[in-house]
């Protein structure tokens, strides 16, 4: 891999984590920044690239989170930097709705080409994943002339008012922020590890329950769209039982409901396919993307059936910054990197290394209840040995251990007991293996 700033690809600790400089700066952070913002690792970043983050004390930390599945191409990837530098010196902003520019058009062309399905597609660009999801719902309601939105347990769609209503988990996302928007209906999720009736036939019963509830409690003819992550991200990397997603998609097409795949976290090569919908041959009517689209710059999109995307009246969609020329330049660099460096294949190689190591750990440590994911999106769910009781204490201890050894690992899950691995897809193999060895040690002591 040739992408990224030329930072030595090594784990190197020169101080304790956090070091003295980070500690000092984090005091300033506390003084200046709202206390409502979380912090996964208490170090201040100086630079990052490939598979590492270097902090202000000079510690080089293995990055197993990619900024929550954003820098799939690595931080400051060569093509992203070059495109952004050229764009920023040409012009920074005109507002696409005022005077258009080519970057926006080219990103839409790329999305229309890369997303599942060979039908005619169109796109619109926004700033964040939540904004993309909101717009997908706006488009779906406008097109179908229906109001109800169906979402799922364990789902995550953002922090705006509509997307908070769509997000399942109360703490920390919704607590005290209501009232939430009406006409959002939450359905049970096919969660293989925690499905009581699951013994191979689970997919049938959960799918049937969902369809029954939609018919009886909402009325299929009132539903504008079903919005689902093909793999639940924040919810703990839940891969639904085989057949669940195709069953929903079929029900949608039979009932004039739009199937919206929220691929904000799963998109852009992460799962070993360009989009996770591909694993079960799903062709969504609309697909929301963000995160991995632009190598770290804020950009998001709704892509889908041209007839649906064109149904909204003129000027019905937009925003001052949506599809900023700089973010679009970055996206074109990131997409070129994904294609030219064959990062879909890399995600599968990384995935195989991770699943082999994680399954080996599962044999050794009874606190690992489940290993799951696709491609370079893998997780383990930690439980009390011999039960399925969530073990959030083990999670906290393992994550802390990893941090102290210079490995950044993220948590997830409705029960706060899932360790998720999302390395940049340009992570060198030696670093990935080193991170997994440290995770192994962390679980041994947890
Ligand atoms: N849809 C599937 O994963 C963002 C949230 C981080 P934004 N997930 C990370 C946090 O705690 O705020 C996400 C997602 C899916 C939508 C979103 C929202 O994307 O870019 O954060 O708005």
mmCIF file of C-alpha atoms and ligand atoms in Angstrom, residues 68 128-131 133 156-159 173 229 233-234 262-265 290-291, ligand 1:
data_model
loop_
_atom_site.group_PDB
_atom_site.id
_atom_site.type_symbol
_atom_site.label_atom_id
_atom_site.label_comp_id
_atom_site.label_asym_id
_atom_site.label_seq_id
_atom_site.Cartn_x
_atom_site.Cartn_y
_atom_site.Cartn_z
ATOM 1 C CA UNK A 68 -15.786 4.980 13.042
ATOM 2 C CA UNK A 128 -23.609 13.936 7.352
ATOM 3 C CA UNK A 129 -25.079 10.484 7.640
ATOM 4 C CA UNK A 130 -28.022 11.758 9.656
ATOM 5 C CA UNK A 131 -28.772 14.361 7.020
ATOM 6 C CA UNK A 133 -31.132 9.518 6.269
ATOM 7 C CA UNK A 156 -28.773 3.617 14.528
ATOM 8 C CA UNK A 157 -29.488 6.419 12.078
ATOM 9 C CA UNK A 158 -28.218 9.645 13.660
ATOM 10 C CA UNK A 159 -28.731 12.376 16.232
ATOM 11 C CA UNK A 173 -28.568 9.227 22.063
ATOM 12 C CA UNK A 229 -28.689 -1.039 8.095
ATOM 13 C CA UNK A 233 -23.283 -0.742 13.178
ATOM 14 C CA UNK A 234 -23.672 1.061 16.504
ATOM 15 C CA UNK A 262 -28.607 2.810 5.463
ATOM 16 C CA UNK A 263 -25.048 2.008 4.374
ATOM 17 C CA UNK A 264 -23.482 4.933 6.209
ATOM 18 C CA UNK A 265 -21.264 2.585 8.249
ATOM 19 C CA UNK A 290 -21.493 8.950 4.291
ATOM 20 C CA UNK A 291 -18.395 8.121 6.389
HETATM 21 N N1 LIG B 1 -26.423 5.763 9.960
HETATM 22 C C1 LIG B 1 -25.673 3.445 10.027
HETATM 23 O O1 LIG B 1 -23.544 4.413 11.623
HETATM 24 C C2 LIG B 1 -23.158 7.188 12.324
HETATM 25 C C3 LIG B 1 -22.209 7.657 15.197
HETATM 26 C C4 LIG B 1 -21.229 8.304 16.084
HETATM 27 P P1 LIG B 1 -23.503 10.986 11.042
HETATM 28 N N2 LIG B 1 -22.532 6.284 13.230
HETATM 29 C C5 LIG B 1 -21.560 6.834 14.122
HETATM 30 C C6 LIG B 1 -21.941 9.067 17.148
HETATM 31 O O2 LIG B 1 -21.916 8.613 18.300
HETATM 32 O O3 LIG B 1 -22.538 10.109 16.835
HETATM 33 C C7 LIG B 1 -24.306 6.669 11.479
HETATM 34 C C8 LIG B 1 -24.432 5.312 11.174
HETATM 35 C C9 LIG B 1 -25.523 4.881 10.389
HETATM 36 C C10 LIG B 1 -26.324 7.073 10.223
HETATM 37 C C11 LIG B 1 -25.275 7.559 10.993
HETATM 38 C C12 LIG B 1 -25.204 9.030 11.250
HETATM 39 O O4 LIG B 1 -24.110 9.574 10.581
HETATM 40 O O5 LIG B 1 -22.530 11.325 9.945
HETATM 41 O O6 LIG B 1 -22.865 10.767 12.386
HETATM 42 O O7 LIG B 1 -24.634 11.945 11.091
#
